[in-house]
JSON list of N, CA and C in Angstrom, two decimals:
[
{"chain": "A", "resi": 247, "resn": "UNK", "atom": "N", "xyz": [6.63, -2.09, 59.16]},
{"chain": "A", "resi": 247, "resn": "UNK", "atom": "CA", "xyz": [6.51, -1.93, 57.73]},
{"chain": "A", "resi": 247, "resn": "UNK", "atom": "C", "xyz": [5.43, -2.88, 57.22]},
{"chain": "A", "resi": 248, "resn": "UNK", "atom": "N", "xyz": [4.34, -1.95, 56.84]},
{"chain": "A", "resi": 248, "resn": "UNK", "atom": "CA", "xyz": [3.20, -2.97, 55.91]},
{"chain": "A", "resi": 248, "resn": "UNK", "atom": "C", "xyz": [3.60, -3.24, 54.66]},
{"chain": "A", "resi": 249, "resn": "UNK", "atom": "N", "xyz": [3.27, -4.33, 53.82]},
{"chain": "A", "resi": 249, "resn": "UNK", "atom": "CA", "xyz": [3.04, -4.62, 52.57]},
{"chain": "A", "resi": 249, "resn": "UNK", "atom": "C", "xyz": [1.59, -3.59, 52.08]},
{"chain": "A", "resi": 250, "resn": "UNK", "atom": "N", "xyz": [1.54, -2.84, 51.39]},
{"chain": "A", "resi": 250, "resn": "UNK", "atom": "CA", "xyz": [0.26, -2.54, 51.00]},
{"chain": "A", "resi": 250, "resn": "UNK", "atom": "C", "xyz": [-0.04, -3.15, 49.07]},
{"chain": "A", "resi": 251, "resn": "UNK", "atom": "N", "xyz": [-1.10, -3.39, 49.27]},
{"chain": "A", "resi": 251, "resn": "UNK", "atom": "CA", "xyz": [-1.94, -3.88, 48.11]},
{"chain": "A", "resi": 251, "resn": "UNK", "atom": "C", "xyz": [-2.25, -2.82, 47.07]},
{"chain": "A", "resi": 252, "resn": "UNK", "atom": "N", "xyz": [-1.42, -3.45, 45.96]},
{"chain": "A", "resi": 252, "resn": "UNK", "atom": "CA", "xyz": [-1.77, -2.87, 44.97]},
{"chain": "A", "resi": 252, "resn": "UNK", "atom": "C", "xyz": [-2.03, -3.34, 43.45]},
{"chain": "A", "resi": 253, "resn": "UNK", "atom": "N", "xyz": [-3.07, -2.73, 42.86]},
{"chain": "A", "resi": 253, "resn": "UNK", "atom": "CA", "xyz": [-4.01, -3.08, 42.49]},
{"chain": "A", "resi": 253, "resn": "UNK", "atom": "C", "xyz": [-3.38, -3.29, 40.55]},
{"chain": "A", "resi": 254, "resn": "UNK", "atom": "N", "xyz": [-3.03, -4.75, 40.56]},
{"chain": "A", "resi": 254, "resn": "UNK", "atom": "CA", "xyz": [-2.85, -4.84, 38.95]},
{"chain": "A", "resi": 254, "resn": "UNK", "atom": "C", "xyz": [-3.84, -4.42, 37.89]},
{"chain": "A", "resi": 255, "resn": "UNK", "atom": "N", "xyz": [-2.78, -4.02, 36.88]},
{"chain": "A", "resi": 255, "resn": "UNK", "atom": "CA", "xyz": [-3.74, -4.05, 35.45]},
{"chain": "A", "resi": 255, "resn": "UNK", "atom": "C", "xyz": [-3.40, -4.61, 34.95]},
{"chain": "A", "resi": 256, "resn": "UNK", "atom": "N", "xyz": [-4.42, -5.27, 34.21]},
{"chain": "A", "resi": 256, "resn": "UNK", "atom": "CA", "xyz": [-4.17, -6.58, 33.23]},
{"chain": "A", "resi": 256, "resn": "UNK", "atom": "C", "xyz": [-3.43, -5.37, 31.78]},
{"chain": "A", "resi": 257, "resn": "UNK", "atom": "N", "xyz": [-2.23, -5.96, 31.73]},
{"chain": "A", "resi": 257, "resn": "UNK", "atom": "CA", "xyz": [-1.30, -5.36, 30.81]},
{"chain": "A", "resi": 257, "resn": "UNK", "atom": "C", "xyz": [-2.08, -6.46, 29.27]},
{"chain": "A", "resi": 258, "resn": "UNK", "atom": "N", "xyz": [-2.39, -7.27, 29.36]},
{"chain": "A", "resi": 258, "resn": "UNK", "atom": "CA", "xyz": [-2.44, -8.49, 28.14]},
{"chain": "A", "resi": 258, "resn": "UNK", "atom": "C", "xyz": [-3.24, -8.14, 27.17]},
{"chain": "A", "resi": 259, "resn": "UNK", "atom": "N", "xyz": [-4.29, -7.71, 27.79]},
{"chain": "A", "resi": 259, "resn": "UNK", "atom": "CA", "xyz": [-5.64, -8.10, 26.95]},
{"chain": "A", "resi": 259, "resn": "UNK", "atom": "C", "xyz": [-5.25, -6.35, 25.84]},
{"chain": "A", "resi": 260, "resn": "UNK", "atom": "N", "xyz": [-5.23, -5.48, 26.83]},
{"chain": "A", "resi": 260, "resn": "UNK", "atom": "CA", "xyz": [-4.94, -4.14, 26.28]},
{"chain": "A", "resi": 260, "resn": "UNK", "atom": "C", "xyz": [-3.24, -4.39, 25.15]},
{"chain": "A", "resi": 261, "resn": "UNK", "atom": "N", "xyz": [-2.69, -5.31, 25.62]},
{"chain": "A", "resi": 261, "resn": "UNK", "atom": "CA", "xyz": [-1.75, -5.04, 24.59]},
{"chain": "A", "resi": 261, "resn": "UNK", "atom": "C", "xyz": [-1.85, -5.96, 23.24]},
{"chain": "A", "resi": 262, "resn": "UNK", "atom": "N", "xyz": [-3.06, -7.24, 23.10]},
{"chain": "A", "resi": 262, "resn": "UNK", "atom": "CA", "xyz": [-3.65, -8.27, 22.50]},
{"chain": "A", "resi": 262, "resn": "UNK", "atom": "C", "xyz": [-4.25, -7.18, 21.46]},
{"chain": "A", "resi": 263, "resn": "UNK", "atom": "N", "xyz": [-5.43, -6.58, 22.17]},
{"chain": "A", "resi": 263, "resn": "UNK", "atom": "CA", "xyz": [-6.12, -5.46, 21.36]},
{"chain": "A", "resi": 263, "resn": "UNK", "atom": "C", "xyz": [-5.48, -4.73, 20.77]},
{"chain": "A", "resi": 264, "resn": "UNK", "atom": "N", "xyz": [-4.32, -3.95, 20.83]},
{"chain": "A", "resi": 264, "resn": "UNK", "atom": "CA", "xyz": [-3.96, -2.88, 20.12]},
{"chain": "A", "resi": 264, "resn": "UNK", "atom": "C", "xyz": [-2.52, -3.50, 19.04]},
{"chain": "A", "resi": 265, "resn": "UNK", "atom": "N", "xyz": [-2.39, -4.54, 19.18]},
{"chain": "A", "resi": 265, "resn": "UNK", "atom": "CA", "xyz": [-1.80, -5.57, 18.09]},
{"chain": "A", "resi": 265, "resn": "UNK", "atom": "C", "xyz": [-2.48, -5.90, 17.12]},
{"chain": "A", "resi": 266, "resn": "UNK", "atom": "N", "xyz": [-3.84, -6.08, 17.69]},
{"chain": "A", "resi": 266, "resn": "UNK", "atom": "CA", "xyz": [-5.17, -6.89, 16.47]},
{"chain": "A", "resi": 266, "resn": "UNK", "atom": "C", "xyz": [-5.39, -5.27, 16.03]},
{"chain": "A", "resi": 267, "resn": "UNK", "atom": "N", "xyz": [-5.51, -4.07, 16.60]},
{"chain": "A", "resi": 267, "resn": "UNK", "atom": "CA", "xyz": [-6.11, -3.37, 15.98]},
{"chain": "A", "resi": 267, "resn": "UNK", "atom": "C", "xyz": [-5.39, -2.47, 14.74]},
{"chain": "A", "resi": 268, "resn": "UNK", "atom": "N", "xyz": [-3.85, -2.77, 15.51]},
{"chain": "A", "resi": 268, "resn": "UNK", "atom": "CA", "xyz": [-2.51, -1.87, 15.18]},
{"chain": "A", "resi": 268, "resn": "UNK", "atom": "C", "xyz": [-2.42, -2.98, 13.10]},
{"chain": "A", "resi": 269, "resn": "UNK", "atom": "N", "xyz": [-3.29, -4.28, 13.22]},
{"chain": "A", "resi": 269, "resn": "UNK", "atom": "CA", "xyz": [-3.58, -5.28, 12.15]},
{"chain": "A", "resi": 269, "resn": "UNK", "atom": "C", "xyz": [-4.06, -5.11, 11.32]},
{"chain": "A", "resi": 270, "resn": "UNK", "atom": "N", "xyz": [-5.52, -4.93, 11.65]},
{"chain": "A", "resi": 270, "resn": "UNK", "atom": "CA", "xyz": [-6.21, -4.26, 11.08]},
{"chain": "A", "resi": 270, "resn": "UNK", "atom": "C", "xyz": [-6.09, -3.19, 10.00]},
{"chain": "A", "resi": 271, "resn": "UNK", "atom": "N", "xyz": [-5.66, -1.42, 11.24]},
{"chain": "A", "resi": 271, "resn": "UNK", "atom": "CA", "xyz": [-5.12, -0.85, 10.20]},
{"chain": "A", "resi": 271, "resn": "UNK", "atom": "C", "xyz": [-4.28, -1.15, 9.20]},
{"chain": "A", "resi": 272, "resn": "UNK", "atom": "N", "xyz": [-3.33, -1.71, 9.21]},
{"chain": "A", "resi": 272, "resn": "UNK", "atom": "CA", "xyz": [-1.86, -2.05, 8.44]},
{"chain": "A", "resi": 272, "resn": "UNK", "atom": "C", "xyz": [-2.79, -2.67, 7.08]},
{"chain": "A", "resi": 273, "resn": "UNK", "atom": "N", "xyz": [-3.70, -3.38, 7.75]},
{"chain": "A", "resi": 273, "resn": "UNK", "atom": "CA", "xyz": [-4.50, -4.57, 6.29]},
{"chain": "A", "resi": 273, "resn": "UNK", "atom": "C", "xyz": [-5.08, -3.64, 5.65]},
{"chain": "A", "resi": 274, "resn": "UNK", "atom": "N", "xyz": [-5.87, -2.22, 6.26]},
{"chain": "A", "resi": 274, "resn": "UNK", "atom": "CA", "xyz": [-6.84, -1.94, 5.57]},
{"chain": "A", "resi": 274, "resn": "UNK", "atom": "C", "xyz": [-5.81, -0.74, 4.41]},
{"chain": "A", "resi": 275, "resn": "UNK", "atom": "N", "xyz": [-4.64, -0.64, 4.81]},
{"chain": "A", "resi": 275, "resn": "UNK", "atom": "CA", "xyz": [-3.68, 0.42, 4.22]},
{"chain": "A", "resi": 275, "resn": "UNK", "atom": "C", "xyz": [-3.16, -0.33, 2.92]},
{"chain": "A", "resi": 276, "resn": "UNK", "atom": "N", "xyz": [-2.75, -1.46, 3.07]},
{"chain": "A", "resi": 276, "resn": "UNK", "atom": "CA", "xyz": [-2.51, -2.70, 2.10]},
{"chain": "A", "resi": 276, "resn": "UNK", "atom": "C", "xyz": [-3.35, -2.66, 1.19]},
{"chain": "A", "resi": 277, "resn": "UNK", "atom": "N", "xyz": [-4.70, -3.17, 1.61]},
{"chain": "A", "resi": 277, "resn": "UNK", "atom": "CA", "xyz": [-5.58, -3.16, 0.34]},
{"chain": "A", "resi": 277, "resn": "UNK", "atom": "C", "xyz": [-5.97, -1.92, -0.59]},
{"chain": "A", "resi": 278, "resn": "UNK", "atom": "N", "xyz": [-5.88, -0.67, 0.51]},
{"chain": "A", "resi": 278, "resn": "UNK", "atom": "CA", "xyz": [-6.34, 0.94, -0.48]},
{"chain": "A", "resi": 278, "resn": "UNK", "atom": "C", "xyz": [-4.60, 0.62, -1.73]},
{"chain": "A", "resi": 279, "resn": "UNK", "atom": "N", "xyz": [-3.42, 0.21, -1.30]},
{"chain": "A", "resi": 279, "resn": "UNK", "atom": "CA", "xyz": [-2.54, 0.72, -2.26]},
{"chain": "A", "resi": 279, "resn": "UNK", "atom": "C", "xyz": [-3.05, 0.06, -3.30]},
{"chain": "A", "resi": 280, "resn": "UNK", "atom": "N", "xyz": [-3.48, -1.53, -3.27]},
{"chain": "A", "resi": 280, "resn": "UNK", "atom": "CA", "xyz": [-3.65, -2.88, -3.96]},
{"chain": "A", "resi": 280, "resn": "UNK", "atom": "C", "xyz": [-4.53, -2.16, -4.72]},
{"chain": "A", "resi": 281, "resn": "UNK", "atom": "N", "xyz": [-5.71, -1.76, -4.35]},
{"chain": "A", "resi": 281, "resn": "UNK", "atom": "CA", "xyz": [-6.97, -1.03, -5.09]},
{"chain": "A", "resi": 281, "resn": "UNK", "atom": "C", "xyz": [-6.30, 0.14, -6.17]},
{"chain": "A", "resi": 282, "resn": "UNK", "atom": "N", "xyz": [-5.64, 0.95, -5.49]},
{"chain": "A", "resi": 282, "resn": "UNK", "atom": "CA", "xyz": [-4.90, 1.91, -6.18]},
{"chain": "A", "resi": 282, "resn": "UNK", "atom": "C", "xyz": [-4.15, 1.76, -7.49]},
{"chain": "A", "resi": 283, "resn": "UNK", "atom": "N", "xyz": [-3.41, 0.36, -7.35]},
{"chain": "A", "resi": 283, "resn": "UNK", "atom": "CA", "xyz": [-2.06, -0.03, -8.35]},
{"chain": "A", "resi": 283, "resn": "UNK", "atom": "C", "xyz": [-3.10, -0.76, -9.39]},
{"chain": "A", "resi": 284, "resn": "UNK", "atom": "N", "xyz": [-4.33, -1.72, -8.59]},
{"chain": "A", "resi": 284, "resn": "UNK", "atom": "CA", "xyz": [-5.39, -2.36, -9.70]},
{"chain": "A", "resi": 284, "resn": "UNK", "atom": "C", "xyz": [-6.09, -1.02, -10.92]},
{"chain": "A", "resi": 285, "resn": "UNK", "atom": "N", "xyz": [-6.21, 0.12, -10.12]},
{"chain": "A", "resi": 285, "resn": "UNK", "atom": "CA", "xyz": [-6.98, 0.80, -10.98]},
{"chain": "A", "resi": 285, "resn": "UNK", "atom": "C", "xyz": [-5.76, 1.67, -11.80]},
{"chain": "A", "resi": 286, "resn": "UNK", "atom": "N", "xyz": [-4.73, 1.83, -11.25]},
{"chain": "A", "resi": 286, "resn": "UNK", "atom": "CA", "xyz": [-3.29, 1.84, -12.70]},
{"chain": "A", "resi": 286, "resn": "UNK", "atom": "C", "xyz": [-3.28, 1.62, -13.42]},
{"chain": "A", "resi": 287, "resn": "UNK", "atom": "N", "xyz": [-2.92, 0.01, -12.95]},
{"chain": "A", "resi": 287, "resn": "UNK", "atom": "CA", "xyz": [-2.60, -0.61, -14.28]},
{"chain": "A", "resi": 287, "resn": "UNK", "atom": "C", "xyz": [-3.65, -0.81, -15.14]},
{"chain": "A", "resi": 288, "resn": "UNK", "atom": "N", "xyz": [-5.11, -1.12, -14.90]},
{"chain": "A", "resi": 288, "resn": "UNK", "atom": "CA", "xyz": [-6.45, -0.87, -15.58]},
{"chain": "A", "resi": 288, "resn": "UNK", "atom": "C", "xyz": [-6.18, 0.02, -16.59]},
{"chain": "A", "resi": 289, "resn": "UNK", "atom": "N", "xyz": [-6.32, 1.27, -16.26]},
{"chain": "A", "resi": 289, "resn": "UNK", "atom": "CA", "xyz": [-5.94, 2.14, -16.83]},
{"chain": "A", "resi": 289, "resn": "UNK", "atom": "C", "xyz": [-5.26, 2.24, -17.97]},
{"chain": "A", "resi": 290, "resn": "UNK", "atom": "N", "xyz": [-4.18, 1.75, -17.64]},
{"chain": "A", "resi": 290, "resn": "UNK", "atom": "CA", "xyz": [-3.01, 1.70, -18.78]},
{"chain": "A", "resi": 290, "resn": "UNK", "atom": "C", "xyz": [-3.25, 0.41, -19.51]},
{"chain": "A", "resi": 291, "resn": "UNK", "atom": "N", "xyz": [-3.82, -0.56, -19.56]},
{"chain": "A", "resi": 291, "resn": "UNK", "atom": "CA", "xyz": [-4.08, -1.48, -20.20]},
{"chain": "A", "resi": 291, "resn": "UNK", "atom": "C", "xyz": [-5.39, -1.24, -21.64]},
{"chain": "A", "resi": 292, "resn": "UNK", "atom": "N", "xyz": [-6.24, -0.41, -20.62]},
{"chain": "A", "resi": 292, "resn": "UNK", "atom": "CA", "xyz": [-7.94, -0.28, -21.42]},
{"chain": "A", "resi": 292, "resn": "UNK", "atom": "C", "xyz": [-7.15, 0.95, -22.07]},
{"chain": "A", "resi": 293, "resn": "UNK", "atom": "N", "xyz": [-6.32, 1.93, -21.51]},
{"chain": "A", "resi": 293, "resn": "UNK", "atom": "CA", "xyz": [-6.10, 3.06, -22.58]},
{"chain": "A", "resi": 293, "resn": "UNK", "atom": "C", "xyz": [-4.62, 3.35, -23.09]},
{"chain": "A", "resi": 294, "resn": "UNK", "atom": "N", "xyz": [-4.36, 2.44, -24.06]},
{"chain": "A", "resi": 294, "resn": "UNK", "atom": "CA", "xyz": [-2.52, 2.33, -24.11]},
{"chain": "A", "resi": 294, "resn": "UNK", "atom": "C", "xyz": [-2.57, 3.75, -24.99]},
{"chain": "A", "resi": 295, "resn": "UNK", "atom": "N", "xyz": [-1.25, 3.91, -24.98]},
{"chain": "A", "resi": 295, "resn": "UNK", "atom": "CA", "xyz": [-0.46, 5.07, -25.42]},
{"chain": "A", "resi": 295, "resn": "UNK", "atom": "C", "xyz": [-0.30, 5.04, -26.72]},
{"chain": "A", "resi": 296, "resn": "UNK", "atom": "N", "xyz": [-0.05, 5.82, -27.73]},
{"chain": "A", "resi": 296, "resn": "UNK", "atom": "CA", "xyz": [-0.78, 5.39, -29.01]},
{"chain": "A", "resi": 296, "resn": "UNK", "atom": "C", "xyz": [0.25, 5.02, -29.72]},
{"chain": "A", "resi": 297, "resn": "UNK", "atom": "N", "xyz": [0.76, 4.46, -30.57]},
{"chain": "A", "resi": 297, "resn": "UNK", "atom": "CA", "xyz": [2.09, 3.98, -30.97]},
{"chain": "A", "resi": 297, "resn": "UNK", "atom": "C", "xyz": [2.59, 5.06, -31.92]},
{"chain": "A", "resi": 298, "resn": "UNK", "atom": "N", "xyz": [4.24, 5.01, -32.00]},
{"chain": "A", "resi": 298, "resn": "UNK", "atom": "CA", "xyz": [4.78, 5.92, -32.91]},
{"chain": "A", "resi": 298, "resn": "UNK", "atom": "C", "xyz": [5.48, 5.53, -33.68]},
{"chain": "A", "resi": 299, "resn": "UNK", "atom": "N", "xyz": [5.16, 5.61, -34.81]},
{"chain": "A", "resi": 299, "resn": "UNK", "atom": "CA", "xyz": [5.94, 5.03, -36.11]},
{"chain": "A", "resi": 299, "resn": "UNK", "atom": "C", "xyz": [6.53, 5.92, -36.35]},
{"chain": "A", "resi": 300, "resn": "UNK", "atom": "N", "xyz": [8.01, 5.18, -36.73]},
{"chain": "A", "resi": 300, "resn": "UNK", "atom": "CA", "xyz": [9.01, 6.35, -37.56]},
{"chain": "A", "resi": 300, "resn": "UNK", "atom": "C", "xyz": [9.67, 5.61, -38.44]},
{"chain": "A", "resi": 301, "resn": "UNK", "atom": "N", "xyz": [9.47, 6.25, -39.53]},
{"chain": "A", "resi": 301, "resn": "UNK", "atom": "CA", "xyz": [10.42, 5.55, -41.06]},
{"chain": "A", "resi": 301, "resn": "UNK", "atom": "C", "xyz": [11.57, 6.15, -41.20]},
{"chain": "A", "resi": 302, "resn": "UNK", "atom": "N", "xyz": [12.53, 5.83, -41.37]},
{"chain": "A", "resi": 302, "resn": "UNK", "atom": "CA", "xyz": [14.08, 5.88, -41.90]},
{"chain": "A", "resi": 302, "resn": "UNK", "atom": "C", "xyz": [13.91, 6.61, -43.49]},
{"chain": "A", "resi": 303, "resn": "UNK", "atom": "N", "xyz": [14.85, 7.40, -44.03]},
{"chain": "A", "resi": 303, "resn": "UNK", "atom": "CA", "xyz": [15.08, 7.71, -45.33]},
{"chain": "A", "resi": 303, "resn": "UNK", "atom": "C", "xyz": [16.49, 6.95, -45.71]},
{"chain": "A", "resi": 304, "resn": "UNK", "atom": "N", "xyz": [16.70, 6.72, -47.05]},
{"chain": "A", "resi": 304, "resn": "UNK", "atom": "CA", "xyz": [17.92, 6.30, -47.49]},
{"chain": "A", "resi": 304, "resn": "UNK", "atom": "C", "xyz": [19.48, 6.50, -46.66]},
{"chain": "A", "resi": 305, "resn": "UNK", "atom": "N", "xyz": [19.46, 8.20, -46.42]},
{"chain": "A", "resi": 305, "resn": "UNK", "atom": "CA", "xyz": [20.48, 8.78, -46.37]},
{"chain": "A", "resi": 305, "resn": "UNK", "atom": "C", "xyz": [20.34, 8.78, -44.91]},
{"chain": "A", "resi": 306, "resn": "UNK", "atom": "N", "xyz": [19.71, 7.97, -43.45]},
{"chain": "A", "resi": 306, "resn": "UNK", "atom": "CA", "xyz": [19.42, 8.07, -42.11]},
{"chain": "A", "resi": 306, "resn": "UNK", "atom": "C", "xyz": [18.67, 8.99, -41.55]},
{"chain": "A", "resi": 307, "resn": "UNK", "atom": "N", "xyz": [17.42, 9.96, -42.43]},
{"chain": "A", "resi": 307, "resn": "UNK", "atom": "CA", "xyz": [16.61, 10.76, -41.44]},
{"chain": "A", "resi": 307, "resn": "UNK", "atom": "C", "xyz": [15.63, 9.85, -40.76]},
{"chain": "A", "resi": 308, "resn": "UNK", "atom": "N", "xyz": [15.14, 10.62, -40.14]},
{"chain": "A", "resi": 308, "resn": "UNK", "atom": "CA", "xyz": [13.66, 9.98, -39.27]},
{"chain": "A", "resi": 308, "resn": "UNK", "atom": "C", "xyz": [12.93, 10.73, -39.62]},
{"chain": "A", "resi": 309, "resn": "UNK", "atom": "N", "xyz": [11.50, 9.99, -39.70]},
{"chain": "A", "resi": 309, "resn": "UNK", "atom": "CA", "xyz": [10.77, 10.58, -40.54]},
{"chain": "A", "resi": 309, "resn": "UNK", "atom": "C", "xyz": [9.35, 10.36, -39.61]},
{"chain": "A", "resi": 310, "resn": "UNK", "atom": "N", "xyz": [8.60, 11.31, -38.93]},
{"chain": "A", "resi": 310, "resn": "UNK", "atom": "CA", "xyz": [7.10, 10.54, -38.06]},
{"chain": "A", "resi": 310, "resn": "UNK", "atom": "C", "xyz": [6.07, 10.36, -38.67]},
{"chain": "A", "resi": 311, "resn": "UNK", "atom": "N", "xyz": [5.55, 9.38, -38.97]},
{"chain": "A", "resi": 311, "resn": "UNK", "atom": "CA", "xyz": [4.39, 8.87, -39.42]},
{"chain": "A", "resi": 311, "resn": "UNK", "atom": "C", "xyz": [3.40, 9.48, -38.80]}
]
């Protein structure tokens, strides 16, 4: 019975890389929402919703300005 030789793969470096890369993506997904929620709330700040006044009558109607 021989021992025969067989030939490692470096498991490390390939699993180093696809951690940093598996990073990467995750960061670059992070920042599109960040970008996304910045240009929201922008939005809603530069263009608010227009206000609604309502007056009361004596007797409890509502009345829209």
């Amino acid at each position: 019975m021989t021992l025969e030789y067989l030939e490692r793969k470096k498991v490390e470096s390939n699993f180093y890389l696809n951690c940093f890369r598996a990073t990467v993506q995750i960061t670059g997904v992070l920042i599109l929402i960040n970008v996304v929620l910045s240009v929201v709330a922008a939005k809603h700040l530069l263009d608010p919703k227009p206000t609604q006044w309502i007056a009361t009558t004596i007797d409890g109607r509502l009345i829209n300005i």
